[in-house]
């Protein structure tokens, strides 16, 4: 008897992962006196609706090889904005207890964690929690699944510059931070609260 092939697509890499052909192109940053930084040849697509300047990373998913550990800025922003699963790119899981997230476990370092956390990793769907826990050794050593009822967009993470412009360092700041005009963003951040921690063994079966 012929063996029926699975209709589930093979796992390649998480949706938000960068690929080797998605290399940031050369660019020249300039200082706008008293206002912040800009690209010398800036276009309307370089900033979001809040006026935040973003990395110019090409969109070429599936071309080359996945660069695990490096997040693609546009796909991360899209997943965070639309509450998409960071692994498959479909809708994240959502029920009466909130949207589902999978994160490293910091409960020993932060009382009441994850409430109040600025989360820059998008949420997940239930099948991808199981997939991630099966394929990622780091998560098996210390991960937590939780649902958040409140998760407003609260900030950005990116490279901060000073006059010159001169690179200062990587920062995470709130959307009302006065330094935002000096930051080239790479990640959108949501602040999670009203959280419920879940039983991973139950989720993963």
Coordinates of C-alpha atoms in Angstrom, one line a residue:
X1 CA 0.0 0.0 0.0
X2 CA 1.4 3.4 -1.0
X3 CA 2.3 5.7 1.9
X4 CA 0.3 9.0 1.8
X5 CA 2.5 12.1 1.9
X6 CA 1.9 14.7 4.6
X7 CA 0.3 17.9 3.4
X8 CA 2.0 19.9 6.1
X9 CA 4.8 22.0 4.7
X10 CA 8.3 21.2 6.0
X11 CA 9.8 23.4 8.7
X12 CA 12.3 25.8 7.2
X13 CA 12.9 28.7 9.6
X14 CA 10.8 31.0 11.7
X15 CA 8.8 33.7 9.8
X16 CA 10.8 36.6 11.5
X17 CA 14.2 35.0 10.8
X18 CA 16.5 36.8 8.4
X19 CA 18.0 35.0 5.4
X20 CA 21.5 35.4 4.1
X21 CA 20.5 37.4 1.1
X22 CA 18.7 39.9 3.2
X23 CA 21.7 42.1 3.8
X24 CA 21.3 45.7 4.9
X25 CA 22.4 47.9 1.9
X26 CA 25.0 50.6 2.3
X27 CA 23.4 53.9 3.4
X28 CA 24.4 57.3 4.6
X29 CA 22.8 58.8 7.7
X30 CA 22.7 62.5 8.1
X31 CA 21.9 64.8 11.1
X32 CA 19.0 67.1 10.9
X33 CA 20.1 69.8 13.3
X34 CA 17.8 69.9 16.3
X35 CA 15.6 67.1 15.0
X36 CA 17.5 63.8 14.8
X37 CA 18.8 61.6 12.0
X38 CA 17.6 60.7 8.5
X39 CA 18.8 58.9 5.4
X40 CA 20.6 61.1 3.0
X41 CA 18.3 59.8 0.2
X42 CA 15.3 59.2 2.4
X43 CA 12.0 58.1 0.9
X44 CA 8.5 57.9 2.4
X45 CA 8.9 54.2 3.0
X46 CA 11.8 54.7 5.4
X47 CA 9.5 55.8 8.3
X48 CA 6.4 54.3 9.8
X49 CA 3.1 56.2 10.5
X50 CA 4.6 57.5 13.8
X51 CA 7.6 59.0 12.0
X52 CA 10.1 56.4 13.3
X53 CA 13.1 55.7 11.0
X54 CA 13.6 52.0 10.3
X55 CA 16.4 49.8 9.0
X56 CA 16.5 49.3 5.3
X57 CA 16.6 45.6 5.0
X58 CA 15.7 43.9 1.7
X59 CA 12.7 41.5 1.7
X60 CA 14.0 38.2 0.3
X61 CA 12.6 35.4 2.5
X62 CA 13.7 31.9 1.4
X63 CA 16.7 33.2 -0.6
X64 CA 20.0 31.8 0.6
X65 CA 20.1 30.3 4.0
X66 CA 18.3 31.2 7.3
X67 CA 20.4 33.2 9.7
X68 CA 19.1 31.9 13.0
X69 CA 19.3 34.5 15.8
X70 CA 18.9 37.4 13.4
X71 CA 15.5 39.0 13.2
X72 CA 14.2 40.6 10.0
X73 CA 13.0 44.1 10.9
X74 CA 10.0 44.4 8.5
X75 CA 8.7 40.9 9.2
X76 CA 9.1 41.4 13.0
X77 CA 7.2 44.7 12.7
X78 CA 4.5 43.2 10.6
X79 CA 4.1 40.2 13.0
X80 CA 4.0 42.5 16.0
X81 CA 1.6 45.0 14.4
X82 CA -0.9 42.3 13.2
X83 CA -0.3 39.8 16.1
X84 CA 1.0 37.1 13.7
X85 CA 2.8 34.0 14.8
X86 CA 6.6 34.6 14.8
X87 CA 7.2 31.1 13.6
X88 CA 4.7 30.4 10.8
X89 CA 3.4 34.0 10.0
X90 CA -0.2 33.0 10.5
X91 CA -2.5 34.4 13.1
X92 CA -1.3 34.1 16.7
X93 CA -3.5 32.1 19.1
X94 CA -6.1 34.2 21.0
X95 CA -8.8 33.2 23.4
X96 CA -10.7 34.8 26.4
X97 CA -7.5 34.8 28.4
X98 CA -5.6 36.8 25.8
X99 CA -2.9 36.3 23.1
X100 CA -0.4 33.5 23.4
X101 CA 3.4 34.2 23.8
X102 CA 6.4 31.9 24.3
X103 CA 9.3 33.5 26.0
X104 CA 12.5 32.8 28.0
X105 CA 11.7 32.3 31.7
X106 CA 12.8 35.3 33.8
X107 CA 10.6 34.7 36.9
X108 CA 13.6 34.3 39.2
X109 CA 14.8 37.8 38.2
X110 CA 11.6 39.8 38.0
X111 CA 8.8 39.7 40.5
X112 CA 5.4 39.3 38.8
X113 CA 7.1 38.6 35.5
X114 CA 6.0 38.8 32.7
X115 CA 3.6 41.6 33.7
X116 CA 5.0 44.9 32.6
X117 CA 7.6 43.4 30.2
X118 CA 8.5 45.1 27.0
X119 CA 8.2 42.2 24.5
X120 CA 10.0 42.4 21.2
X121 CA 9.3 38.8 20.1
X122 CA 5.9 38.4 18.4
X123 CA 3.3 36.0 19.8
X124 CA 2.8 32.4 18.6
X125 CA 0.1 30.0 17.6
X126 CA -0.5 26.7 19.5
X127 CA 1.0 24.3 16.8
X128 CA 4.1 26.4 16.7
X129 CA 4.6 26.3 20.5
X130 CA 4.8 22.5 20.2
X131 CA 7.1 22.8 17.1
X132 CA 9.4 25.3 18.8
X133 CA 9.7 23.2 22.0
X134 CA 10.5 20.1 19.9
X135 CA 13.2 21.8 17.7
X136 CA 14.8 24.4 20.0
X137 CA 17.1 23.1 22.7
X138 CA 17.4 26.5 24.3
X139 CA 13.6 26.8 24.9
X140 CA 13.5 23.3 26.4
X141 CA 16.0 24.6 29.0
X142 CA 13.8 27.4 30.2
X143 CA 10.7 28.7 28.4
X144 CA 7.3 29.9 29.5
X145 CA 4.1 30.1 27.6
X146 CA 1.7 32.8 28.7
X147 CA -1.4 34.7 27.6
X148 CA -1.7 38.5 27.9
X149 CA -5.0 40.3 27.9
X150 CA -3.3 43.7 27.4
X151 CA -0.5 44.2 24.9
X152 CA -0.4 47.8 23.5
X153 CA 2.4 48.8 21.2
X154 CA 4.7 50.7 23.6
X155 CA 8.1 51.2 22.1
X156 CA 10.9 50.4 19.7
X157 CA 14.3 48.7 19.9
X158 CA 17.1 50.0 17.6
X159 CA 20.4 51.8 17.2
X160 CA 20.7 55.2 18.9
X161 CA 22.8 58.0 17.4
X162 CA 24.2 61.3 18.7
X163 CA 25.2 64.4 16.8
X164 CA 27.5 63.7 13.9
X165 CA 25.7 61.4 13.5
X166 CA 27.6 59.0 15.7
X167 CA 26.5 55.5 16.8
X168 CA 25.9 55.4 20.6
X169 CA 24.5 51.9 21.2
X170 CA 21.4 49.7 21.0
X171 CA 18.5 50.8 23.1
X172 CA 14.8 50.0 23.9
X173 CA 12.7 53.1 24.4
X174 CA 9.0 54.0 24.8
X175 CA 7.2 55.7 21.9
X176 CA 7.1 59.0 23.8
X177 CA 10.8 59.0 24.5
X178 CA 12.4 62.3 23.3
X179 CA 15.4 60.4 21.9
X180 CA 13.3 58.5 19.2
X181 CA 14.3 61.0 16.4
X182 CA 17.9 59.8 17.0
X183 CA 17.1 56.1 16.7
X184 CA 17.0 53.8 13.7
X185 CA 14.5 51.1 14.7
X186 CA 14.9 47.3 14.2
X187 CA 12.1 46.0 16.4
X188 CA 8.6 47.0 17.5
X189 CA 7.9 46.4 21.2
X190 CA 4.6 45.6 22.9
X191 CA 4.1 45.9 26.7
X192 CA 2.3 42.8 28.0
X193 CA 0.2 42.8 31.2
X194 CA -2.7 41.0 32.8
X195 CA -0.8 37.8 32.0
X196 CA -1.6 34.1 32.8
X197 CA 1.2 31.6 32.8
X198 CA 0.3 28.3 31.1
X199 CA 1.3 24.7 31.6
X200 CA 3.8 23.9 28.8
X201 CA 3.4 20.2 29.3
X202 CA -0.3 20.5 28.7
X203 CA 0.1 22.6 25.6
X204 CA 2.7 20.3 24.1
X205 CA 0.8 17.2 24.9

